[in-house]
C-alpha positions as a printed Julia matrix, in Angstrom:
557×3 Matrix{Float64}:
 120.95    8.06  -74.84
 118.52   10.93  -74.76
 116.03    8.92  -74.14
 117.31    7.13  -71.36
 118.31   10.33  -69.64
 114.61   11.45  -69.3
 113.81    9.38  -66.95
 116.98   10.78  -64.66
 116.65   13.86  -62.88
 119.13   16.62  -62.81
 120.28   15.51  -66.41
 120.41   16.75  -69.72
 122.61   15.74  -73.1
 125.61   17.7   -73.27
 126.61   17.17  -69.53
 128.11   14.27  -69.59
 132.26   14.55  -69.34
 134.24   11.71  -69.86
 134.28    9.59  -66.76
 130.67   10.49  -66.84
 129.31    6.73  -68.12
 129.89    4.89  -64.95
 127.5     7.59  -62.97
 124.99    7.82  -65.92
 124.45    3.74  -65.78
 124.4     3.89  -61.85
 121.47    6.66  -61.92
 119.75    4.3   -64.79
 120.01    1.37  -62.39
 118.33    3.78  -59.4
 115.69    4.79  -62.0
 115.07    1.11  -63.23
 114.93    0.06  -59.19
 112.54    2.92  -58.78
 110.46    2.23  -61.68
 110.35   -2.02  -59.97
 108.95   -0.47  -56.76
 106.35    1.68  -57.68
 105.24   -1.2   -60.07
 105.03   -3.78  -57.18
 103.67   -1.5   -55.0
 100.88   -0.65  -57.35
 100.21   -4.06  -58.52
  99.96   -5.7   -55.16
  97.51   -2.88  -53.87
  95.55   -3.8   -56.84
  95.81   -7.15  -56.62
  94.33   -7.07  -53.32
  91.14   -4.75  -53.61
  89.86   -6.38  -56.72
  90.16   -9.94  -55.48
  88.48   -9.01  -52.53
  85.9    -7.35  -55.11
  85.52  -10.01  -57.11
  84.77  -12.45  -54.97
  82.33  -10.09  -53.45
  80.82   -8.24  -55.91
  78.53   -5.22  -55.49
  75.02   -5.84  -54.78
  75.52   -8.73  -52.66
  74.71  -12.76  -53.16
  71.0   -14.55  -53.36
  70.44  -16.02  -49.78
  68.09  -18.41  -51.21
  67.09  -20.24  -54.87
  64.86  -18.66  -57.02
  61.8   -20.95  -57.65
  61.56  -20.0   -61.27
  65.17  -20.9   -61.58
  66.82  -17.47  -62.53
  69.07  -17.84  -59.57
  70.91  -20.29  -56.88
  71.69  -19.31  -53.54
  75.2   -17.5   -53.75
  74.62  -16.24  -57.21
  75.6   -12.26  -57.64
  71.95  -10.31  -57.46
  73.42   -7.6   -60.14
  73.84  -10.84  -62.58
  70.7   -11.11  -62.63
  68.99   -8.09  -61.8
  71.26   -5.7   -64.68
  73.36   -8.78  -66.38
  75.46   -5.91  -68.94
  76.24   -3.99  -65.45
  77.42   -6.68  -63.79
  79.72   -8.23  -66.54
  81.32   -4.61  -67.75
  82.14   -4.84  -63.47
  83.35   -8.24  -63.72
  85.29   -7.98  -66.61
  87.06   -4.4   -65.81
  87.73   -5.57  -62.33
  89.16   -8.79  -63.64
  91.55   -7.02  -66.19
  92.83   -4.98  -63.53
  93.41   -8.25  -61.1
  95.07  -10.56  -64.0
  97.26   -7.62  -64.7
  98.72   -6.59  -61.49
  99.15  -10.04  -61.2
 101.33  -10.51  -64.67
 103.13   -7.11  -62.84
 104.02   -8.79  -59.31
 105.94  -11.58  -61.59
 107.36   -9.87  -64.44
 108.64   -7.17  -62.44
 111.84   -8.29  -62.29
 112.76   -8.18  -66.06
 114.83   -5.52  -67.1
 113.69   -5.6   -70.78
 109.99   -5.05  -70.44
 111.08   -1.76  -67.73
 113.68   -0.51  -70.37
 110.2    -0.6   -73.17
 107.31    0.6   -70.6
 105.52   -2.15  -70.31
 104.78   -2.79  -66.99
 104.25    0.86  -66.85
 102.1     0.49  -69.43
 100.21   -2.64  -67.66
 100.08    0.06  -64.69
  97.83    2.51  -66.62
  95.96   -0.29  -67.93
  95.36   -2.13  -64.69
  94.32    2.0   -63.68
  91.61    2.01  -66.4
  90.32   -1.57  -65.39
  89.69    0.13  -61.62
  88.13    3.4   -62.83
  85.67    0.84  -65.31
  85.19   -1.46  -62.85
  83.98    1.48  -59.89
  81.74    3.01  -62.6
  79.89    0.21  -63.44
  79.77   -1.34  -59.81
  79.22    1.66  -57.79
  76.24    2.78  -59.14
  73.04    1.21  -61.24
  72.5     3.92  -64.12
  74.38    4.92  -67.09
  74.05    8.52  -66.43
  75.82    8.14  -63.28
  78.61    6.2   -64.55
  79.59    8.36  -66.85
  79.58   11.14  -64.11
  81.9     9.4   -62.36
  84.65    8.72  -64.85
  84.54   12.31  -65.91
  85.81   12.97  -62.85
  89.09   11.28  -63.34
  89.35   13.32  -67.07
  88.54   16.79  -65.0
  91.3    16.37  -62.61
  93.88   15.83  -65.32
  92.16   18.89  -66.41
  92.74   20.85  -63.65
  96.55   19.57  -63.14
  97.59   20.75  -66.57
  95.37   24.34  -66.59
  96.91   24.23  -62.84
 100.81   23.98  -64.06
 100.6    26.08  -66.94
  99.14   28.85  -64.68
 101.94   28.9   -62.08
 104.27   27.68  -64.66
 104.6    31.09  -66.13
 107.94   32.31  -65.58
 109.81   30.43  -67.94
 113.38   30.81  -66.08
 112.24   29.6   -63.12
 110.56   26.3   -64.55
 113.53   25.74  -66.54
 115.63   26.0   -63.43
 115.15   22.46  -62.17
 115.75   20.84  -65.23
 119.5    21.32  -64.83
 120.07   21.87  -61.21
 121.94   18.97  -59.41
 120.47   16.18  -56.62
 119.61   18.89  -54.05
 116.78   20.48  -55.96
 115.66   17.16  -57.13
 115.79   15.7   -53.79
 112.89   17.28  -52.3
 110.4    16.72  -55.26
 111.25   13.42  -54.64
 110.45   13.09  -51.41
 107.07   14.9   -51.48
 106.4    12.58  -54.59
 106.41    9.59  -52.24
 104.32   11.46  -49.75
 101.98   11.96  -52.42
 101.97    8.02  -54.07
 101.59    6.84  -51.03
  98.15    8.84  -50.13
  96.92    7.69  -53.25
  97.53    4.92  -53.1
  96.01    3.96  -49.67
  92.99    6.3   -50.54
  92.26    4.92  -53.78
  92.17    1.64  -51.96
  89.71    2.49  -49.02
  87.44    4.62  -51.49
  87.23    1.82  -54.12
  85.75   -0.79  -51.56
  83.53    1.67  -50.0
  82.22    2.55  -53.33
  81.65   -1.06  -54.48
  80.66   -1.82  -50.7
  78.41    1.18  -49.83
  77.14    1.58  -46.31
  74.26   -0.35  -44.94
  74.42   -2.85  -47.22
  71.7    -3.7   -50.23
  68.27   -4.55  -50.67
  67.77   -8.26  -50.05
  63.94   -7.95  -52.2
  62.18   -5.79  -54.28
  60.61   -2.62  -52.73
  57.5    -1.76  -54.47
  57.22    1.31  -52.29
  59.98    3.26  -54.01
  60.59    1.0   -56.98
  64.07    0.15  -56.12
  65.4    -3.58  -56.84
  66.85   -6.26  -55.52
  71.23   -5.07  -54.92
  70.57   -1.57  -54.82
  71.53    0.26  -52.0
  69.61    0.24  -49.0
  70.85    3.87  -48.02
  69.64    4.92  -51.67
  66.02    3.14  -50.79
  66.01    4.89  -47.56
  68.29    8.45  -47.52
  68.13    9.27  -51.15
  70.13   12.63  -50.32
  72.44   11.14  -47.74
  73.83    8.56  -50.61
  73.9    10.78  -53.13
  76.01   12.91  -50.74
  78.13    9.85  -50.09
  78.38    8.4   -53.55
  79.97   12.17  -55.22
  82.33   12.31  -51.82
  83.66    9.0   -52.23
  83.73    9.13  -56.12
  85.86   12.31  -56.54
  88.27   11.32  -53.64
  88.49    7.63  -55.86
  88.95    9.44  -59.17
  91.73   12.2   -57.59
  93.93    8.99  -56.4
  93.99    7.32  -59.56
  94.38   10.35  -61.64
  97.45   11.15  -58.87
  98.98    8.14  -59.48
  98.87    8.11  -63.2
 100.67   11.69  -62.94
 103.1    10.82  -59.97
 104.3     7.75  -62.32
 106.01   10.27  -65.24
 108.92   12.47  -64.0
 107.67   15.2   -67.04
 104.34   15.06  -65.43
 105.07   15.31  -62.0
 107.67   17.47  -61.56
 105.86   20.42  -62.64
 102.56   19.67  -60.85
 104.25   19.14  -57.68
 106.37   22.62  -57.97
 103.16   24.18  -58.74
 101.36   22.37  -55.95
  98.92   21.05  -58.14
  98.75   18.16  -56.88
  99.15   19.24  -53.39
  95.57   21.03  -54.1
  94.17   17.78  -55.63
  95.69   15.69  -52.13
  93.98   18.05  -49.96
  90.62   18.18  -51.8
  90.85   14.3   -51.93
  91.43   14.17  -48.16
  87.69   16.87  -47.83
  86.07   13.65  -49.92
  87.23   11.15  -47.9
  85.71   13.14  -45.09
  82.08   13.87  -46.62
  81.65   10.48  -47.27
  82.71    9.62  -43.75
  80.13   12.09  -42.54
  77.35   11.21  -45.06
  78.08    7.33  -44.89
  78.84    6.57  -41.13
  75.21    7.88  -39.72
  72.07    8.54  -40.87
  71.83   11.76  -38.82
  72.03   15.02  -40.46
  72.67   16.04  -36.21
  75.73   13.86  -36.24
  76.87   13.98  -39.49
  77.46   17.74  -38.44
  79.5    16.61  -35.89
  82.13   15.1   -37.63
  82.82   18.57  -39.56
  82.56   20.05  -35.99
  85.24   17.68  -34.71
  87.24   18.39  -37.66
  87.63   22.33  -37.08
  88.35   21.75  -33.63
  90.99   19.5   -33.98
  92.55   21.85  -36.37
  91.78   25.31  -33.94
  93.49   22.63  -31.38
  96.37   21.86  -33.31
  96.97   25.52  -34.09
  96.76   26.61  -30.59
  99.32   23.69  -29.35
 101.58   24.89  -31.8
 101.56   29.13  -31.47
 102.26   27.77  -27.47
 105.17   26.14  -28.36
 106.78   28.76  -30.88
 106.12   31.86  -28.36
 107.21   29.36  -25.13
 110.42   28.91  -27.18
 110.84   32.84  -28.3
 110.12   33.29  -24.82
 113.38   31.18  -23.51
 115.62   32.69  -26.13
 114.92   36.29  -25.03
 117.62   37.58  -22.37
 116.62   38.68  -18.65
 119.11   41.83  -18.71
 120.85   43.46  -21.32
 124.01   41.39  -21.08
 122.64   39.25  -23.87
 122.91   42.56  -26.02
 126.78   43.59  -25.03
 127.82   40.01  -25.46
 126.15   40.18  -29.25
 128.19   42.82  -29.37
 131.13   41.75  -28.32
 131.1    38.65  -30.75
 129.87   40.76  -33.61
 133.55   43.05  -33.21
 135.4    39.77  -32.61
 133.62   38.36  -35.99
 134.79   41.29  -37.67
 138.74   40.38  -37.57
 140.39   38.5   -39.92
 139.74   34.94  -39.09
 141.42   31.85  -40.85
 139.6    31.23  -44.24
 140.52   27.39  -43.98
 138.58   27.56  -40.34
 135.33   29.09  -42.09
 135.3    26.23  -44.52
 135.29   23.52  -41.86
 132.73   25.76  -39.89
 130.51   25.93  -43.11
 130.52   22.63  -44.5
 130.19   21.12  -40.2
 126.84   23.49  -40.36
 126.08   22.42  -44.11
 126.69   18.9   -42.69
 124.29   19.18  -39.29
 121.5    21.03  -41.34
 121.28   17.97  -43.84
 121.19   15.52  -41.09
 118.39   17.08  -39.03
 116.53   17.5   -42.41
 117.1    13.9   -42.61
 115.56   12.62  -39.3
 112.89   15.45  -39.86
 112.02   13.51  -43.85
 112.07   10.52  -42.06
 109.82   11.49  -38.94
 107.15   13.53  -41.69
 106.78    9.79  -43.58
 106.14    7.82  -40.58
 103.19   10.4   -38.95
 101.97   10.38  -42.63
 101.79    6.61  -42.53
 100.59    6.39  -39.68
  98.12    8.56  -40.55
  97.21    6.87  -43.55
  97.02    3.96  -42.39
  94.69    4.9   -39.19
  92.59    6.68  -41.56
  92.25    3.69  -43.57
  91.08    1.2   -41.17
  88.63    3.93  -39.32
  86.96    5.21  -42.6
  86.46    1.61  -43.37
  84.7     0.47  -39.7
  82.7     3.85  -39.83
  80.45    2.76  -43.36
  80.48   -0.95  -42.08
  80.09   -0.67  -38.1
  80.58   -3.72  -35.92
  76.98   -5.83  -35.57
  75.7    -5.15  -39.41
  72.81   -2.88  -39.95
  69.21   -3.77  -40.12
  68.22   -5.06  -43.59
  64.48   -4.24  -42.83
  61.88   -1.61  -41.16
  60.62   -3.31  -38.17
  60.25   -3.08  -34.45
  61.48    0.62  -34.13
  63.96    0.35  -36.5
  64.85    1.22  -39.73
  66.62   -0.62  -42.72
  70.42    0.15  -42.84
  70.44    1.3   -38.96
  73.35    0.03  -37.06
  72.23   -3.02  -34.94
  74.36   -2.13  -32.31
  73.23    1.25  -32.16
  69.5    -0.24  -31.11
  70.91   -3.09  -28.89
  73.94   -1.87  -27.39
  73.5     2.22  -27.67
  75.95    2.86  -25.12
  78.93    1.12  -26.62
  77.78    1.91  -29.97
  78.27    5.52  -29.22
  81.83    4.72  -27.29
  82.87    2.91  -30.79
  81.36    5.44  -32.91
  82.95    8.7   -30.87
  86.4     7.12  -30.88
  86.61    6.12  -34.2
  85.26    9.39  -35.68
  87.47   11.25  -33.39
  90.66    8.82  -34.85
  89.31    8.93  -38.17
  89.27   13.05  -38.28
  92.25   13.48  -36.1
  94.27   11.27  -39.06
  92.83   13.38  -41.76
  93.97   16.79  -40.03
  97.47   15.2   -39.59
  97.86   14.36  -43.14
  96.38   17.35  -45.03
  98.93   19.22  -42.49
 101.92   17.3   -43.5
 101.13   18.05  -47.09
 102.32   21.8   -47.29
 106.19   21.87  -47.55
 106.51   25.77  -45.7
 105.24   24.46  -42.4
 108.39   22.08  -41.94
 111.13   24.6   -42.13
 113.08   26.11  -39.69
 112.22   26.93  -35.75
 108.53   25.76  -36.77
 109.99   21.86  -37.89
 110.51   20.61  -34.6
 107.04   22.01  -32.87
 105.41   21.26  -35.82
 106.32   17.55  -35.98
 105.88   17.63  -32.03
 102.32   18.53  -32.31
 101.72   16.18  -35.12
 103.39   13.38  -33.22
 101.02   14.07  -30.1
  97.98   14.03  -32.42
  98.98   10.93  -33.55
  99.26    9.43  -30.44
  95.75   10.51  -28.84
  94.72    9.19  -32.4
  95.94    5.45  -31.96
  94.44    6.25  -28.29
  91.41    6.75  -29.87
  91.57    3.47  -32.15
  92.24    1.63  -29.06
  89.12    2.47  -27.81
  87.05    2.16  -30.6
  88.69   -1.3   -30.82
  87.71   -2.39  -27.35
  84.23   -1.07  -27.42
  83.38   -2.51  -31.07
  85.01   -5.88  -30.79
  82.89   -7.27  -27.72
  79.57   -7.23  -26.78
  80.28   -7.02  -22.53
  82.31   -4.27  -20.57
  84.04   -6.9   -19.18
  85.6    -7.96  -22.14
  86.31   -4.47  -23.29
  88.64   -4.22  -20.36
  90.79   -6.85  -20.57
  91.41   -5.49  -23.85
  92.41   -2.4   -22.23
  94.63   -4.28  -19.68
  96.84   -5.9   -22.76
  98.13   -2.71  -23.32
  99.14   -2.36  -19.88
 100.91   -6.48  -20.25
 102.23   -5.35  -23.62
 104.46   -2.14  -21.85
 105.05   -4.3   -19.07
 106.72   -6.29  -21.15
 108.6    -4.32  -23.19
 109.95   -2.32  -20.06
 111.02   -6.03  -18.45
 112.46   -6.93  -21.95
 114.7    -3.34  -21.76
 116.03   -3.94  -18.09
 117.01   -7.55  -18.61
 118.37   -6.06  -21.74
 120.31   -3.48  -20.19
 121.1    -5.58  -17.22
 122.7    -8.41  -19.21
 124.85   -5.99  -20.88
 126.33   -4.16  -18.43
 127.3    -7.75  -16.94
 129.32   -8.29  -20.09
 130.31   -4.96  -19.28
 131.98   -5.77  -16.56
 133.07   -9.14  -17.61
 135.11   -7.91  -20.4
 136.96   -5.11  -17.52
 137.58   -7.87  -15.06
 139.95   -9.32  -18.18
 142.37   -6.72  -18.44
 141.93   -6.44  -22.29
 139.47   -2.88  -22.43
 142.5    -1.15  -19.16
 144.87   -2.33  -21.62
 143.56   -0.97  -24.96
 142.88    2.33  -22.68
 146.24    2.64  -21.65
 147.9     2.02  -25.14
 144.97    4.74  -26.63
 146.81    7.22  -23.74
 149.99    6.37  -24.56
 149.03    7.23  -28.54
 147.4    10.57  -27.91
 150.81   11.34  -25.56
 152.88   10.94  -28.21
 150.54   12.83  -31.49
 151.19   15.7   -29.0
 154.78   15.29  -28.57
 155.55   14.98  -32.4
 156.56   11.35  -31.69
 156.1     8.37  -34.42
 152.75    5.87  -32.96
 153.61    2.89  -31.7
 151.62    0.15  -32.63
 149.88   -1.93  -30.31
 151.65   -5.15  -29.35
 149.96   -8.38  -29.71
 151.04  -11.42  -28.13
């Protein structure tokens, strides 16, 4: 039984009464559902990002056959150019695919949950990433082992992290026994948390396998670089480096994350402690180096993504100190007949008032405060999926730009250049503007949804206003990247634009015929007689509660 009630929170042997076993095997069946969702959730992530990667493997395909007959047309270039590299990639990434699949159709048994073994398959389709990213990300040994150290320093960090803040024995200790409403809110930054991970893991993985202006098509003699190496390495040697550590550490936090977020005894403490809160946040800084290092080949507009970044944030600050001093502004009185009337209630409050009334007022305020904490949970996970998911998609059109990049230094251009950016340098710089602008806006959203103190009382609603505003000038954004990357005319970038205007046309005809039809059955059901009826006999019931008089039922005929 002990063993079993690990894996609960809030319980501990000894506090069990005797009616206790239904609620004990009801919290087992939340844990067990729990347990099935973060599996499937995992699994099918995985499944996704290394069948993508497997079928295109880092380094790129031969466009052509070899004429000593090393290669075909299609073959992977790492195969043959570092054969032990390229199979410790394929085989890694093809553990971690086979098991998320075994996951996504086992996941359903209850005896392999109640020993750990899809959790087990978890952490093993975990390793199979972090092997696979190692040995596909980069072409040296020294290097790979760089970048699974990473992953071992950040468990590091957590533990060295928790035991520092972890101190006070009493207060870490506290948790362990209280009830739900402790629990509750570890809980709910826990998904937060997963689901960052998750999605950054993701994005970082196929970057890293993927990197930005593609690979080397030949052999450069110049610099000694092969055939599947990457072209920003041959070119930028700096610049990828700078890319390559970004995107590594912000790879290795989200897996190490998600290996701690999937054991209650590891997370609880870490999260309390903000550990991983720290580790989220210095993920989120990778995500954005890489972005700057790996979208442009500019050091001039690589600074301007950091640029954009502090402003957003000194903008986001400003929006909401306006909003907190506009609303101490309206609750400050115009005379001093705010201050009497305090006064007046505070000597009324100060008689005996009914102690059953107090209880009712208590647990109707207890009551309100949970719900509004509610619908403010709720509104913090969508803007943080949102988020997510708009920094996703921009991070991953910002390293691979609409029109390719040049795979070759020639007519005024170099190799790994945007071909857009030579053709079309206008709406190259609409696309690239927008989506930088969406992509940083997304990251200042989520790294300020992280911190718990910023979404408690007057400052909630302001807060969440501001970061639902961001959000919204963010999709804006998107929408314009969108329209300016997808075509190659203006005039096809604005009928784009005009579908958004057809799409809320729509939705505002779909609402009035909506409303429209309903207020006709409205109507339809008055004309009857039934709803003046069921008014009058409602009347006739409150008439007699007040008289002291036995309700009549309705009569039916």
């Amino acid at each position: 039984m002990w063993k079993l009630l690990e894996g609960i929170p809030g319980k501990v042997p000894g506090c069990l009464s005797g009616n206790g076993d239904a609620s004990v095997e009801k919290q087992q069946r939340q844990v067990l559902e729990r347990a099935r969702t973060l599996v499937l959730l995992l699994a099918t992530l995985a499944a996704a990002i290394t069948y993508q990667a497997g079928l295109n493997p880092p380094g790129g395909l031969w466009q052509g056959d070899d004429a000593g007959g090393r290669y075909k047309a299609g073959d992977p270039v790492l195969l043959t150019t570092n054969p032990r590299r390229y199979k410790a990639f394929y085989y890694s990434n093809s553990t971690a695919f086979v098991a998320s699949l075994l996951a996504i159709v086992l996941v359903r048994m209850k005896t392999l949950h109640h020993h750990n073994a899809l959790e087990a398959a978890m952490i093993l389709d975990l390793l199979g990433l972090i092997g696979a990213y190692a040995a596909g990300s980069c072409r040296d040994v020294t290097t790979s082992i760089y970048a699974m150290a990473l992953a071992g320093a950040v468990l590091v960090y957590v533990v060295i992290h928790v035991v520092l803040f972890t101190l006070d024995h009493n207060e870490a200790a506290a948790p362990v026994v209280s009830g739900k409403e402790k629990e509750d809110p570890v809980e709910k930054r826990r998904k937060r948390l997963l689901l960052f991970a998750i999605l950054a893991a993701t994005i970082t993985y196929q970057a890293g396998l993927t990197p930005p202006s593609g690979f080397l098509a030949g052999d450069d003699p110049a610099t000694g670089r092969r055939a599947g190496d990457p072209v920003l390495l041959n070119n930028y040697p700096r610049r990828y480096t700078a890319f390559f550590y970004c995107n590594s550490v912000s790879f290795m936090l989200s897996i190490a994350l998600i290996i701690l977020l999937v054991n209650p005894n590891l997370y609880r403490p870490a999260i309390r402690s903000n550990a991983l809160s720290v580790c989220t946040a210095a993920g989120m800084s990778g995500i954005m180096g890489a972005y700057a290092a790996g979208c442009t080949q500019h050091l001039k507009t690589s600074i301007y993504i950091f640029a954009l970044a502090g402003f957003v944030l000194f903008v986001v600050i400003v929006a909401v100190v306006f909003w907190v001093f506009r609303d101490d502004d309206k609750g400050k009185p115009a005379d001093g007949s705010s201050s009497s009337s305090s006064q007046g209630r505070a000597e009324k409050s100060s008689t005996n008032e009914d102690l059953e009334k107090g209880k009712n007022d208590d647990a109707g305020k207890k009551a309100e405060e949970d719900e509004k904490e509610k619908r403010r949970h709720a509104k913090r996970k969508y803007l943080m999926l949102l988020g997510i998911l708009v920094a996703s998609v921009t991070y991953q059109a910002g390293l691979a730009p609409p029109g390719g990049s040049w795979q070759s230094d020639c007519s005024g251009h170099a190799a790994g250049d945007p071909v857009m950016h030579d053709n079309r340098r206008h709406r190259y710089l609409a696309f690239y503007y927008s989506n930088s602008t969406s992509f940083v806006a997304s990251i200042v959203v989520i790294v300020l949804l992280l911190p718990q103190s910023l979404h408690k009382d007057k400052w909630a609603a302001w807060w969440l206003g501001v970061m639902n505003t961001t959000i919204v000038l963010d999709l804006l954004g998107l929408l314009i990247a969108y329209a300016a990357g997808s075509s190659r005319s203006w005039k096809t970038a604005g009928y784009v634009s005009a579908l958004v205007i057809a799409v809320l046309a729509y939705f505002v005809v779909h609402v009035a015929v909506s409303r429209f039809v309903r207020r006709g059955r409205g109507k339809q059901r008055d004309s009857s007689g039934d709803g003046g009826d069921s008014t009058q006999h409602q009347k006739q019931q409150q008439q007699q509660k007040k008289n002291g008089q036995a309700v009549q039922p309705a009569q039916t005929n």
